[in-house]
Coordinates of C-alpha atoms in Angstrom, one line a residue:
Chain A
X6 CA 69.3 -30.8 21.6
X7 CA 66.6 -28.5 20.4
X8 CA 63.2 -28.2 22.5
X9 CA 61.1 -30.5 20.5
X10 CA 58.0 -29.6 22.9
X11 CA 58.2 -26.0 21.7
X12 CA 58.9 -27.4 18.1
X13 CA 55.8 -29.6 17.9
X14 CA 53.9 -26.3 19.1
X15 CA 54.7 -24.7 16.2
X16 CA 54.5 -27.3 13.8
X17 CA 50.9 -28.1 15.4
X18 CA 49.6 -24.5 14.9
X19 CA 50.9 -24.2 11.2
X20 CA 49.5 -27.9 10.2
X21 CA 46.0 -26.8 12.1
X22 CA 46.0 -23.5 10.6
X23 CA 45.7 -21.9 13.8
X24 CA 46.1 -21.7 17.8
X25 CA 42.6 -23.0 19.0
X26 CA 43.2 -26.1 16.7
X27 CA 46.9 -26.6 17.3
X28 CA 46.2 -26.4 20.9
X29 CA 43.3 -29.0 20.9
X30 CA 45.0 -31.3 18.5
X31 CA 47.9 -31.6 21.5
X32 CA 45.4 -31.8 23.5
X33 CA 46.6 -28.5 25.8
X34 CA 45.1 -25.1 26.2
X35 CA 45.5 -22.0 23.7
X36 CA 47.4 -20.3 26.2
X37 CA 50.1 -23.2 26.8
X38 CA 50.8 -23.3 23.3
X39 CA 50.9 -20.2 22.9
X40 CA 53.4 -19.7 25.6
X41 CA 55.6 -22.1 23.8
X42 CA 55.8 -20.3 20.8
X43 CA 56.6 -17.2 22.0
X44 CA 59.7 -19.0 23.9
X45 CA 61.3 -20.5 20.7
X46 CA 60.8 -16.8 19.4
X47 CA 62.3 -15.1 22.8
X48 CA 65.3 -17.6 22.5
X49 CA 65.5 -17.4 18.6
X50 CA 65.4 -13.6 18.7
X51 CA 63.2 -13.5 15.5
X52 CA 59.5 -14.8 15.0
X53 CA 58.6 -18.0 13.7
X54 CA 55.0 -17.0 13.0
X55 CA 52.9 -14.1 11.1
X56 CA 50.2 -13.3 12.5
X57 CA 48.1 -11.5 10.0
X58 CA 46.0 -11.0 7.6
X59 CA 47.0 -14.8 7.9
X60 CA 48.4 -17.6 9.9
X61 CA 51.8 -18.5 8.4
X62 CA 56.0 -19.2 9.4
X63 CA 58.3 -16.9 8.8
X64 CA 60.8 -18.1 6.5
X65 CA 63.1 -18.7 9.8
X66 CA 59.8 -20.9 11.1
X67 CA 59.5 -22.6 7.7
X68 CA 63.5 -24.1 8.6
X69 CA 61.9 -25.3 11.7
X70 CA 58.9 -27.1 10.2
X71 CA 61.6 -28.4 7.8
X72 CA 63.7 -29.6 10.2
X73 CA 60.7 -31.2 12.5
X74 CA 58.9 -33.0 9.2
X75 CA 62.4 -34.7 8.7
X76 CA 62.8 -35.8 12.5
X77 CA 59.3 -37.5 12.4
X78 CA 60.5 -39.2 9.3
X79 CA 63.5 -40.5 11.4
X80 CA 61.3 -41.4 14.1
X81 CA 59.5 -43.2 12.1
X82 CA 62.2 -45.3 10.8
X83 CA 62.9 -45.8 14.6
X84 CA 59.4 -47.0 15.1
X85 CA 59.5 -49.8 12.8
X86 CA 62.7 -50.9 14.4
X87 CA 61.4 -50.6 18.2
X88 CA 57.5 -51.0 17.8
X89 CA 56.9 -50.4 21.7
X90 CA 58.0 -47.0 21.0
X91 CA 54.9 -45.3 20.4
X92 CA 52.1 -45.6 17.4
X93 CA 53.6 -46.2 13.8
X94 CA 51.9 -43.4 12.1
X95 CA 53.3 -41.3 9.4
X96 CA 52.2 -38.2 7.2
X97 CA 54.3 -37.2 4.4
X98 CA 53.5 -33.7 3.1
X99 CA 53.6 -34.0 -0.8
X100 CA 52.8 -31.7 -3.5
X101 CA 50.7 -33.1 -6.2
X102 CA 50.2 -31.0 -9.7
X103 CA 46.2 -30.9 -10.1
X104 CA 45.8 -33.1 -13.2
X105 CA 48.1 -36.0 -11.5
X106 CA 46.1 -36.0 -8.3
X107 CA 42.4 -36.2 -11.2
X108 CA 44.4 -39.4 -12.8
X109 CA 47.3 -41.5 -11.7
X110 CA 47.9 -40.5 -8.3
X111 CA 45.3 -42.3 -6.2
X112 CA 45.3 -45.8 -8.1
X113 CA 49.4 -45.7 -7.9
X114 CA 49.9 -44.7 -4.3
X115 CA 46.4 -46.2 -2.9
X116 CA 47.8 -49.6 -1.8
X117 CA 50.9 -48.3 -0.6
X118 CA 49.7 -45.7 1.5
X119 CA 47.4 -48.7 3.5
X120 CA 50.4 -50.9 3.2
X121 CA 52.6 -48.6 4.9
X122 CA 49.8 -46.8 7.4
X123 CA 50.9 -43.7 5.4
X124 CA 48.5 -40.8 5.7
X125 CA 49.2 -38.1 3.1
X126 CA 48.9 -34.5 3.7
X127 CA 48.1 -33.2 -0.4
X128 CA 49.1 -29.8 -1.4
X129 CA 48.0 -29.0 -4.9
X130 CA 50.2 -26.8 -6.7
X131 CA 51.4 -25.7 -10.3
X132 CA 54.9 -27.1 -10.7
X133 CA 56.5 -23.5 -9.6
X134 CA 55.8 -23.1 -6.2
X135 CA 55.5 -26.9 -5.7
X136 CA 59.1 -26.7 -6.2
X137 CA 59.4 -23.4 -3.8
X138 CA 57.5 -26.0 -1.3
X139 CA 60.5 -28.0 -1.4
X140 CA 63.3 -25.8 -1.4
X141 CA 61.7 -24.2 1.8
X142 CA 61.3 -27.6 3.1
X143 CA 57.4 -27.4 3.5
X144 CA 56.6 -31.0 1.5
X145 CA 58.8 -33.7 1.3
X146 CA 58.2 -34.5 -2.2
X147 CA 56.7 -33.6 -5.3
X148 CA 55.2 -34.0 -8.5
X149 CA 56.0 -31.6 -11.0
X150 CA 57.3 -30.8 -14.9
X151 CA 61.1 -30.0 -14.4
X152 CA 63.8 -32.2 -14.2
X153 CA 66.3 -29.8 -12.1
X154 CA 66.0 -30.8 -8.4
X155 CA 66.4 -28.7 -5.6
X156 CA 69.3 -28.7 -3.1
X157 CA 69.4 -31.3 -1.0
X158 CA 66.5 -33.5 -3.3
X159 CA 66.9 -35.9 -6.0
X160 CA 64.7 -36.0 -9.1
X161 CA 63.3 -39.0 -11.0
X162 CA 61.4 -39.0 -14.6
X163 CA 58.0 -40.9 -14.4
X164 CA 57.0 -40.7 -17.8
X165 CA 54.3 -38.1 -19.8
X166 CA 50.5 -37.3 -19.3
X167 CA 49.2 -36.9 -23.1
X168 CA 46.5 -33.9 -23.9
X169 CA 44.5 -33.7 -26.3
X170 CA 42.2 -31.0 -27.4
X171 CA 38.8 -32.1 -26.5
X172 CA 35.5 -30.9 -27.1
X173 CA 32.0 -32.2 -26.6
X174 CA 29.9 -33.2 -30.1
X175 CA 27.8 -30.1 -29.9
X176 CA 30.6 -27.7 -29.4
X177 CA 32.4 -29.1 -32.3
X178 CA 29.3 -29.0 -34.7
X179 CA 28.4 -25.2 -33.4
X180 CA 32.5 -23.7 -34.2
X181 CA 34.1 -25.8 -36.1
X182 CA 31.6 -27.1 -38.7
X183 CA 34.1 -26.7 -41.6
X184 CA 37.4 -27.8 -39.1
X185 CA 40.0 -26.2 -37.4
X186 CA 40.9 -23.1 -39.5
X187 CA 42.8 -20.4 -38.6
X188 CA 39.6 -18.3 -38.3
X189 CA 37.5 -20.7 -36.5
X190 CA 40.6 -21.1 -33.8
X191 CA 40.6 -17.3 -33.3
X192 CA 36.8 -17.2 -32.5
X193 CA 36.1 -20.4 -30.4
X194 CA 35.9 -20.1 -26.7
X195 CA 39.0 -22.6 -24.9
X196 CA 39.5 -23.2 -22.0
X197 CA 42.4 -22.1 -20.1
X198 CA 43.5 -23.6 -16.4
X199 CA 45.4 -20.6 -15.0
X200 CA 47.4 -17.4 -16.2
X201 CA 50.7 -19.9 -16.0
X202 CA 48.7 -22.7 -18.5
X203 CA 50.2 -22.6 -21.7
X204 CA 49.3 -25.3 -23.1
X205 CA 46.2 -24.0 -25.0
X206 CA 49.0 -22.1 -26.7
X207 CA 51.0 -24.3 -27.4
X208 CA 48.6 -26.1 -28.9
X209 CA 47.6 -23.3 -30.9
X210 CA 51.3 -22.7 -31.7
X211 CA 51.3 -25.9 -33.6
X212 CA 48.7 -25.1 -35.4
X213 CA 50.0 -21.4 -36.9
X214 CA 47.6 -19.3 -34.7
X215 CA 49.5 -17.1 -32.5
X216 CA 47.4 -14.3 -31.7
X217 CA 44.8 -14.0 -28.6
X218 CA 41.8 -16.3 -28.3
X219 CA 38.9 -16.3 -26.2
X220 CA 39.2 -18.5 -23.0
X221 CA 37.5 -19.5 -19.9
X222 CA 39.9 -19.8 -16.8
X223 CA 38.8 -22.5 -14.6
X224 CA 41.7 -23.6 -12.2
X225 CA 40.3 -27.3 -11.5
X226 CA 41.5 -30.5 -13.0
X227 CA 37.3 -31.5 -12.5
X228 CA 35.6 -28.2 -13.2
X229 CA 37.9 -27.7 -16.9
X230 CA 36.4 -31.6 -17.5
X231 CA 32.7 -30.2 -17.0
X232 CA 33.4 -27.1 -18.6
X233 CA 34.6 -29.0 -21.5
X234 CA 31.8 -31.4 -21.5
X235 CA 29.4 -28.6 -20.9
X236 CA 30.0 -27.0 -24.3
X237 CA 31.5 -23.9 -23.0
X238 CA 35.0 -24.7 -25.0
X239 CA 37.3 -26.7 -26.2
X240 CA 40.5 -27.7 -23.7
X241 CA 43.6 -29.6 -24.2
X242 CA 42.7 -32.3 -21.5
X243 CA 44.8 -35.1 -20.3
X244 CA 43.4 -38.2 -22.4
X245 CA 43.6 -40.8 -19.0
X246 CA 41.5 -38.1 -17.3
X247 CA 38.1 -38.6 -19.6
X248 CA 39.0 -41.9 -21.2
X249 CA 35.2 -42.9 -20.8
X250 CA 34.0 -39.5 -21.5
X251 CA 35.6 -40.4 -25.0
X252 CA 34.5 -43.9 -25.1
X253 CA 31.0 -42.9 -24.9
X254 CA 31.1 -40.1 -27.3
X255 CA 30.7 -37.4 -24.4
X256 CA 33.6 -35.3 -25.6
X257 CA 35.4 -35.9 -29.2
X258 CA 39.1 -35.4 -30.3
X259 CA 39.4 -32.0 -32.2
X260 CA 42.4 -33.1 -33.8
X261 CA 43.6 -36.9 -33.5
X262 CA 46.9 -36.2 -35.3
X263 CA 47.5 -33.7 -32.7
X264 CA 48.8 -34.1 -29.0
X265 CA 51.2 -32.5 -26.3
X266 CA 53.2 -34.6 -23.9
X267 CA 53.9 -33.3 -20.7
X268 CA 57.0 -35.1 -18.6
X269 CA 56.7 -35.5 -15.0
X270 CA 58.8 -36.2 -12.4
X271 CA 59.1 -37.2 -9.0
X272 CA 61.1 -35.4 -6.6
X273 CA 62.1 -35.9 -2.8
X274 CA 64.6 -34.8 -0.3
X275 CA 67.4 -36.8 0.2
X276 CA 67.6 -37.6 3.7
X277 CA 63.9 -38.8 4.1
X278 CA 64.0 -41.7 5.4
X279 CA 62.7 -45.0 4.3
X280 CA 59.3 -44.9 3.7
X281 CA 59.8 -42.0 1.0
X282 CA 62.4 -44.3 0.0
X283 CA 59.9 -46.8 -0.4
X284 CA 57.5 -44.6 -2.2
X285 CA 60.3 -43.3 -4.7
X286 CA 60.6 -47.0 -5.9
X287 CA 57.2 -47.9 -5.4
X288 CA 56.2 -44.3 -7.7
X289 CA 59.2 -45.6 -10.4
X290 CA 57.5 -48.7 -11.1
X291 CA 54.2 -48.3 -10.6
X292 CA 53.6 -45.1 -12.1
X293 CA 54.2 -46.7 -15.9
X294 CA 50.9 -48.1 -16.1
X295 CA 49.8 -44.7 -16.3
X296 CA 52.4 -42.8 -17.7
X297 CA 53.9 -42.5 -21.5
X298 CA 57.0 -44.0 -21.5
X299 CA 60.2 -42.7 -23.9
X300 CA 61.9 -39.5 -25.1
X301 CA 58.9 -36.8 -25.7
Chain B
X5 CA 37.5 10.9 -16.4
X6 CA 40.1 8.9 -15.3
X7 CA 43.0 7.5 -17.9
X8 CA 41.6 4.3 -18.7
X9 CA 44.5 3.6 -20.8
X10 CA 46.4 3.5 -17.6
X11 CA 44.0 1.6 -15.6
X12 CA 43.7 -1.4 -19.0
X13 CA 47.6 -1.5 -18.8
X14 CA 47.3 -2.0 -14.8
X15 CA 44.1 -4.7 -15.4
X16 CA 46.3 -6.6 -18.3
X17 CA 48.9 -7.2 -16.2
X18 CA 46.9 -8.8 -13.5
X19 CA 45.1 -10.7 -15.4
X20 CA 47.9 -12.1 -17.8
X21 CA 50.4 -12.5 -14.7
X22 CA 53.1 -10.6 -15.9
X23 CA 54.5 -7.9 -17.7
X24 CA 55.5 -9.6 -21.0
X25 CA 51.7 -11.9 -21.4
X26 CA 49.8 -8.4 -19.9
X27 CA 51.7 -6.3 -23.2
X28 CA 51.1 -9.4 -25.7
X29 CA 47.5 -9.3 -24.8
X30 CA 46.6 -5.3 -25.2
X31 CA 48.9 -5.6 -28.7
X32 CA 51.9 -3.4 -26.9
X33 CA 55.7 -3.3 -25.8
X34 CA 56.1 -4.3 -22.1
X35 CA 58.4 -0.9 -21.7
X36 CA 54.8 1.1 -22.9
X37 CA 52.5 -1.3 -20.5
X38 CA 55.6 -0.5 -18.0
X39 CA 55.6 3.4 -18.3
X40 CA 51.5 3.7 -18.7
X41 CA 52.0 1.8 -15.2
X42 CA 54.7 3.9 -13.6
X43 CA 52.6 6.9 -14.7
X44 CA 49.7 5.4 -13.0
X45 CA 52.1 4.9 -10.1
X46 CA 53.5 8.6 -10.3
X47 CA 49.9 10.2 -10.1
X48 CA 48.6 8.1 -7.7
X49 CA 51.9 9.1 -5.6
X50 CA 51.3 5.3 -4.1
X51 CA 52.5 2.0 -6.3
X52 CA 49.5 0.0 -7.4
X53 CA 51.4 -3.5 -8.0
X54 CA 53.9 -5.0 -5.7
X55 CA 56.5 -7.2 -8.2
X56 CA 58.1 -9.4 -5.8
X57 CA 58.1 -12.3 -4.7
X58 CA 54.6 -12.4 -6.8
X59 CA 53.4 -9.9 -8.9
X60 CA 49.7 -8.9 -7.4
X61 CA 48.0 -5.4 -6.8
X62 CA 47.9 -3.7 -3.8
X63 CA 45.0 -2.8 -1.6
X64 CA 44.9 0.6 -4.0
X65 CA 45.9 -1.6 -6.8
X66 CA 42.6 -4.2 -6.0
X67 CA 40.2 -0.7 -5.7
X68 CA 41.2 0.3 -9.3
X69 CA 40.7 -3.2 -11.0
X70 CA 37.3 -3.6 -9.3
X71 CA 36.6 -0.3 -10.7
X72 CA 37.8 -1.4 -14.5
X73 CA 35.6 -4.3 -13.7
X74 CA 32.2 -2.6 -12.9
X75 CA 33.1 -0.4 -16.0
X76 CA 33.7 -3.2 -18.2
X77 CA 29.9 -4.6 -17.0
X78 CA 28.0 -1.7 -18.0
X79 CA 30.4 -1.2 -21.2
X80 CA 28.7 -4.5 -22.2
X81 CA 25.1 -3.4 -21.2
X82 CA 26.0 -0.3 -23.9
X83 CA 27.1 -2.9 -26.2
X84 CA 24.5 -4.7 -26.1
X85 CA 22.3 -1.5 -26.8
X86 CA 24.4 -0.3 -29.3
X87 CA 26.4 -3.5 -31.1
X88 CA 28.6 -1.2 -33.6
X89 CA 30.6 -0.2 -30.5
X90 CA 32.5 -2.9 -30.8
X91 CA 32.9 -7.1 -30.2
X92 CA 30.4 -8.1 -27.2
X93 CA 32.4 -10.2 -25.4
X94 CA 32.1 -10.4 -22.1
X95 CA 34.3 -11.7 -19.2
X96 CA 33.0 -12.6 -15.9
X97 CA 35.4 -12.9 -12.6
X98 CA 33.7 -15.9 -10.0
X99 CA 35.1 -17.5 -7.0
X100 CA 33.2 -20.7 -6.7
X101 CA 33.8 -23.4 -4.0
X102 CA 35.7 -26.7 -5.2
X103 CA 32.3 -28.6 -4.8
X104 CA 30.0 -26.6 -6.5
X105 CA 32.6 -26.9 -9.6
X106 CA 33.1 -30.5 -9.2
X107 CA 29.0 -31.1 -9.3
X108 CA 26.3 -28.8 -10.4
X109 CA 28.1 -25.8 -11.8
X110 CA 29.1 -26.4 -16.0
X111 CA 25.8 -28.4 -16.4
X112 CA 23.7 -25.6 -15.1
X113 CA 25.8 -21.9 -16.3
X114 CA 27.2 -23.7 -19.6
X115 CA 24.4 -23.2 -21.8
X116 CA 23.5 -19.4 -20.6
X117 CA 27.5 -18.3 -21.0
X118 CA 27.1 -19.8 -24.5
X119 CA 23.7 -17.8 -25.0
X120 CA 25.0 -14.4 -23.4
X121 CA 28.5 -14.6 -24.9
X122 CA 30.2 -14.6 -21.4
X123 CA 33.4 -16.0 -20.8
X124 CA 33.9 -17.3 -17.2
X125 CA 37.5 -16.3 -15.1
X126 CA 36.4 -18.8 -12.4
X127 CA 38.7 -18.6 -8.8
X128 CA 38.0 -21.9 -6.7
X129 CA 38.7 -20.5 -2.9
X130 CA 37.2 -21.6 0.1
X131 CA 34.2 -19.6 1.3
X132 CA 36.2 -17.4 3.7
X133 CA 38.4 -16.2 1.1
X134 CA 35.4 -15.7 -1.4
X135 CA 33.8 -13.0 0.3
X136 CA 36.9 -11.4 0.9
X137 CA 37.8 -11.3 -2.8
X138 CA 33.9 -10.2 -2.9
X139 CA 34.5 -7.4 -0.5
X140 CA 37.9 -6.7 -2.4
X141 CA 36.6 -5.9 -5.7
X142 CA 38.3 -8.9 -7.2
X143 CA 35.4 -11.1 -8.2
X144 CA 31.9 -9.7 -9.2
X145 CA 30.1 -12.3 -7.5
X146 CA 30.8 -16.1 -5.5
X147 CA 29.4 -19.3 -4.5
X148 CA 29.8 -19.5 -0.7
X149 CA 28.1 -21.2 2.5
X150 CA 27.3 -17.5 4.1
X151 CA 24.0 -16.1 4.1
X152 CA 25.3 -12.4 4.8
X153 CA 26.6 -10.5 2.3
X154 CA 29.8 -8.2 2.0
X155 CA 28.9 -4.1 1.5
X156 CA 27.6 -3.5 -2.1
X157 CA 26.4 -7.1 -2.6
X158 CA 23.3 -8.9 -2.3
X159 CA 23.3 -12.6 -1.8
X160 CA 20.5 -15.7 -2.5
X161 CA 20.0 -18.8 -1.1
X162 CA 20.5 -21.5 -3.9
X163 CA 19.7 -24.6 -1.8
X164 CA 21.8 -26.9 -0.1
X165 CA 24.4 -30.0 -0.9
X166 CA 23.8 -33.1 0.8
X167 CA 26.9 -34.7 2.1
X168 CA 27.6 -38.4 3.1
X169 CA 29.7 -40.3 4.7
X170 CA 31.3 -42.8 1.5
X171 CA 34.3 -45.4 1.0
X172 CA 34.8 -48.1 -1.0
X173 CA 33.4 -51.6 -0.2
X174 CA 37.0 -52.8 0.3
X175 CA 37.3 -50.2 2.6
X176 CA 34.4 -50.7 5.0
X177 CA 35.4 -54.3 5.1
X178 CA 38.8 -53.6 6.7
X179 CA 38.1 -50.8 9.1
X180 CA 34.3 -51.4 9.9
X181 CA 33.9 -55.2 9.5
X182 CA 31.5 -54.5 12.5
X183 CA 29.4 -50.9 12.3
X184 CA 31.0 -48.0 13.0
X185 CA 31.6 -48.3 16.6
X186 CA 33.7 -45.3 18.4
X187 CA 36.8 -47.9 18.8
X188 CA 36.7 -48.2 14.9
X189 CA 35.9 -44.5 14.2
X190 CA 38.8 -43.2 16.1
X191 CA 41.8 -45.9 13.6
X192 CA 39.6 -45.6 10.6
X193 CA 41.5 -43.0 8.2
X194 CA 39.4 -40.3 6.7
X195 CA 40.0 -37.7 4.2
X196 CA 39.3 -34.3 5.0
X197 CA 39.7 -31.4 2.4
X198 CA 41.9 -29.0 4.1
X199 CA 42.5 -27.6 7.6
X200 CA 39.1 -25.7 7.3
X201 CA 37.2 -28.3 6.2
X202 CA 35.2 -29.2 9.8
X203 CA 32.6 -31.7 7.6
X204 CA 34.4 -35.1 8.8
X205 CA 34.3 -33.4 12.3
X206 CA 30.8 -32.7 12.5
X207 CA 29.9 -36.1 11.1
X208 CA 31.9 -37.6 13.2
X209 CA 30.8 -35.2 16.3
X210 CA 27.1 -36.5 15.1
X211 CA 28.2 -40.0 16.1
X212 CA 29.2 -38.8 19.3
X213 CA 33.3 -38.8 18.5
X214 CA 35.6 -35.9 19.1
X215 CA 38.9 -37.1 19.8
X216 CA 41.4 -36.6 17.2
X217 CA 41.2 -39.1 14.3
X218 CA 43.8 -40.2 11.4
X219 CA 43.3 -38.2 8.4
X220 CA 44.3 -37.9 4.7
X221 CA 44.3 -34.2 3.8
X222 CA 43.7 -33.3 -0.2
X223 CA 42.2 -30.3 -1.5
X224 CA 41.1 -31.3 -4.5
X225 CA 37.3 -32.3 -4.9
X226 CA 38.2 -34.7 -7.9
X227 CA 41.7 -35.9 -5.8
X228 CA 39.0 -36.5 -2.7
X229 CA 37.0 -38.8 -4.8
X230 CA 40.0 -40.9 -6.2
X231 CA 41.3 -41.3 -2.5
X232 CA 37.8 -42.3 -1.0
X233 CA 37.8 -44.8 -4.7
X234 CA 41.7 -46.2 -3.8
X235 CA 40.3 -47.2 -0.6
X236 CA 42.5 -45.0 1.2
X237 CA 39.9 -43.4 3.7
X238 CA 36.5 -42.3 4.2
X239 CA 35.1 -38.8 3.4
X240 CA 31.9 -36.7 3.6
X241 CA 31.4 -36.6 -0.2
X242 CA 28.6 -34.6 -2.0
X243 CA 25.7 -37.4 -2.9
X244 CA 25.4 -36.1 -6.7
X245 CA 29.5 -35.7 -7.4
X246 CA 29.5 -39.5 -6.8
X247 CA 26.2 -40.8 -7.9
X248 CA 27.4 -43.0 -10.6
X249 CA 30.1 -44.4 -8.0
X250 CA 27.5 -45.1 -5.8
X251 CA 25.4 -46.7 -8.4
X252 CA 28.1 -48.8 -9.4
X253 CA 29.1 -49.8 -6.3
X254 CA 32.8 -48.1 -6.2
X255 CA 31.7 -46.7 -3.4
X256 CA 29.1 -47.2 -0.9
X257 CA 27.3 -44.9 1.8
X258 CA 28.7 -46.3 5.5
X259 CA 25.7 -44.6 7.5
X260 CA 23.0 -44.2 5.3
X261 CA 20.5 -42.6 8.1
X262 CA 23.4 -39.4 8.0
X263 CA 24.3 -36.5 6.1
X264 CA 25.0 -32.8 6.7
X265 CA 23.4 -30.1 4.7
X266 CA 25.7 -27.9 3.6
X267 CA 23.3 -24.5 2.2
X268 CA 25.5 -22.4 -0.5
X269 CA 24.8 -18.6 -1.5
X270 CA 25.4 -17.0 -4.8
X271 CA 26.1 -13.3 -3.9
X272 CA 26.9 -10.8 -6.4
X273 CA 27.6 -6.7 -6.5
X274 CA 24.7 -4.7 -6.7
X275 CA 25.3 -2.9 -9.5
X276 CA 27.1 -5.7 -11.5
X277 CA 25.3 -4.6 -15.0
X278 CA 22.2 -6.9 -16.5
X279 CA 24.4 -10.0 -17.3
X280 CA 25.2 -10.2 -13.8
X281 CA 21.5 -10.1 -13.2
X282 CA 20.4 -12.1 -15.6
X283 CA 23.1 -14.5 -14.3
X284 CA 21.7 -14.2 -11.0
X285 CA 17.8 -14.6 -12.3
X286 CA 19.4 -18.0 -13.8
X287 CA 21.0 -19.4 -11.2
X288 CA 18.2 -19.0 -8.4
X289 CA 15.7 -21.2 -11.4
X290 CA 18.5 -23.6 -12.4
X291 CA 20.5 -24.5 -9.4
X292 CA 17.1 -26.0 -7.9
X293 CA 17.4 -29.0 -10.0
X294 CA 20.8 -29.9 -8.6
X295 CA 20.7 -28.7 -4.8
X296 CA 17.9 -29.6 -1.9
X297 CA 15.5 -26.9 -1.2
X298 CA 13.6 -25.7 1.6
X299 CA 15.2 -25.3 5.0
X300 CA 17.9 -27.0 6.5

């Protein structure tokens, strides 16, 4: 069998972002973990760790961490089985697009994560590199926009997140006081998550305006909310998110005939043992409350 | 003077992520953005973007876009003297901490961007990787918790954000049915932000705990609130993000005699132009409505 004791080293340093915390969160000294890592690299031949500018596993290290997330997901299965074992506590590594984790996520998982003394570990990623994550096996799961799983995962569809392009009262009055023409679109600010967000053109796609506009880039689910209800533009916002925002008249629909549905699905590895077994049925179900439903 | 048709090509691409957006946006074929970038390349002698596995600029590449940047400033001071130039429209580059975002930042920069005709390219990063960006040329100025500033900047105190200790009622029932004794504080889950994030630490360092402890993690200040709402663990929340929580009793303080002070710093280049100033002049007078003043 493989040297778990130099495994957990590693896995320690990488989840606590460096020696002195990995070290303390085993409760040994620097130097003894330390001393352990540089053994899995004698006997590997190859380093499991970059050093600089930042703290990070090699892709050869990143198999490891794989391969030691999946073992404490056995073990845990074990645990339930043979209590005495040892304490029944679980992390599951996830990555969560940003706009999920400002809705759905935390009312859908909440009770099962106490239920099953789950502890999540939250990576927030666009659905890209969330789906790098899992290929290199750094989260077991994810939330993201693609159907195609990985190798080795399986995907499931959830259902759609609905935007809408939302603006607060003022805004609307001070650049669109004679509605949404083509003219008025190419002048009024937006707002714009990241350089990968296209929904803003999309949006403006539907509308026949294909040329550039002027945008804020604000790369938080929260902060594009404020911005929004701040007056600085107009963003294509998930309607769950700011549902009493709307209600009382703090931000207005643009364009009621007008939405874009964005699918989402869950995916996980395979192999992952029961309790992301039981999350995987728990997400299906659960997750329709807050989820559109149907072909989009 | 240097070929700033060259150097735009180089800036579009950054900011537009790619090749393809970077041409779309300057009104070109990507083979011309290519070759003004390859010529770039060739008189340089030393490649300015690396393409793989992300596109980014290198260290020489960074150097040129700050440069691009602090011309683009004072090109709008110009503009501003002399408005026949061209469209004032202004773009400033922040990094601001998740926080800050999630609380005090839209309500108090909204209505000066939409007086000064700036648009915002906001970066969320810890405060680590803000002065780097700072010290980097990538951003013009940032939100951090460090008083000193990087060469070329200046930095001001703002005021602090005052942190508590919050869960939902539900939640203080089943872990603390009794105070918040060391037995309890050691099973109770918290949520802590990210491996840098030492708040729940400290706190809990305050009460005189420093063993390890069971933790969420979830680096997203709106995810953080929904967690500490689902009743999934406590967290060190900033008092104003969650005031109408508290008010409404979603959430309740679990030591009110506690907090940490957390004291944030707007720094910003020297030589940043006068929006940058005027920025600056703004924030010190408007941020003191949102953040505690005086010393911490």
């Amino acid at each position: 069998m493989l040297d778990y004791k130099l495994l957990q080293a590693l896995a320690a340093v990488v989840d606590q972002s460096g020696f002195e915390r990995g070290a303390k969160h085993l409760g040994l000294t620097q130097s003894a973990v330390s001393q352990r890592i540089k053994l899995l690299e004698a006997r590997l031949g190859q380093p499991v760790l970059v050093r600089a500018p930042k703290l990070a596993p090699t892709p050869l290290g990143r198999r490891l961490l794989n391969h030691v997330q999946q073992v404490r997901l056995l073990e845990y299965d074990l645990l339930d089985q043979i209590p005495a074992l040892g304490e029944r506590e679980q992390r599951l590594r996830l990555a969560i697009n940003a706009d999920s984790l400002a809705t759905w996520w935390s009312p859908v998982t909440g009770e099962f994560c106490r239920r099953h003394g789950v502890l999540l570990d939250l990576v927030v990623e666009d659905q890209d590199v969330a789906l790098k994550r899992m290929r290199d096996g750094e989260v077991a799961g994810c939330i993201c926009a693609t159907p195609r799983p990985v190798q080795g995962a399986r995907s499931h569809p959830l259902g759609s997140m609905r935007y809408r392009a939302l603006a607060s009262p003022d805004y609307v009055s001070r650049y669109f006081p004679n509605g949404l023409s083509l003219d008025a679109l190419s002048r009024a600010p937006a707002i714009v998550f990241g350089p990968d967000d296209r929904l803003q053109h999309r949006y403006l796609e539907m509308r026949g305006y294909q040329a550039p506009f002027p945008h804020h880039l604000c790369p938080s689910s929260e902060g594009f909310v404020h911005l929004t209800q701040a007056g600085m533009g107009y963003g294509m916002l998930p309607e769950r998110q700011v549902a009493r925002e709307l209600e009382e008249g703090l931000l207005v629909d643009l364009d009621p005939d007008s939405f874009i549905d964005v699918p989402l699905y869950w995916h996980h590895w395979r192999h992952g043992g029961s309790t992301l077994e039981a999350l995987t049925d728990h997400l299906l179900v659960a997750s329709g409350a807050w989820l559109m439903q149907g072909p989009v």
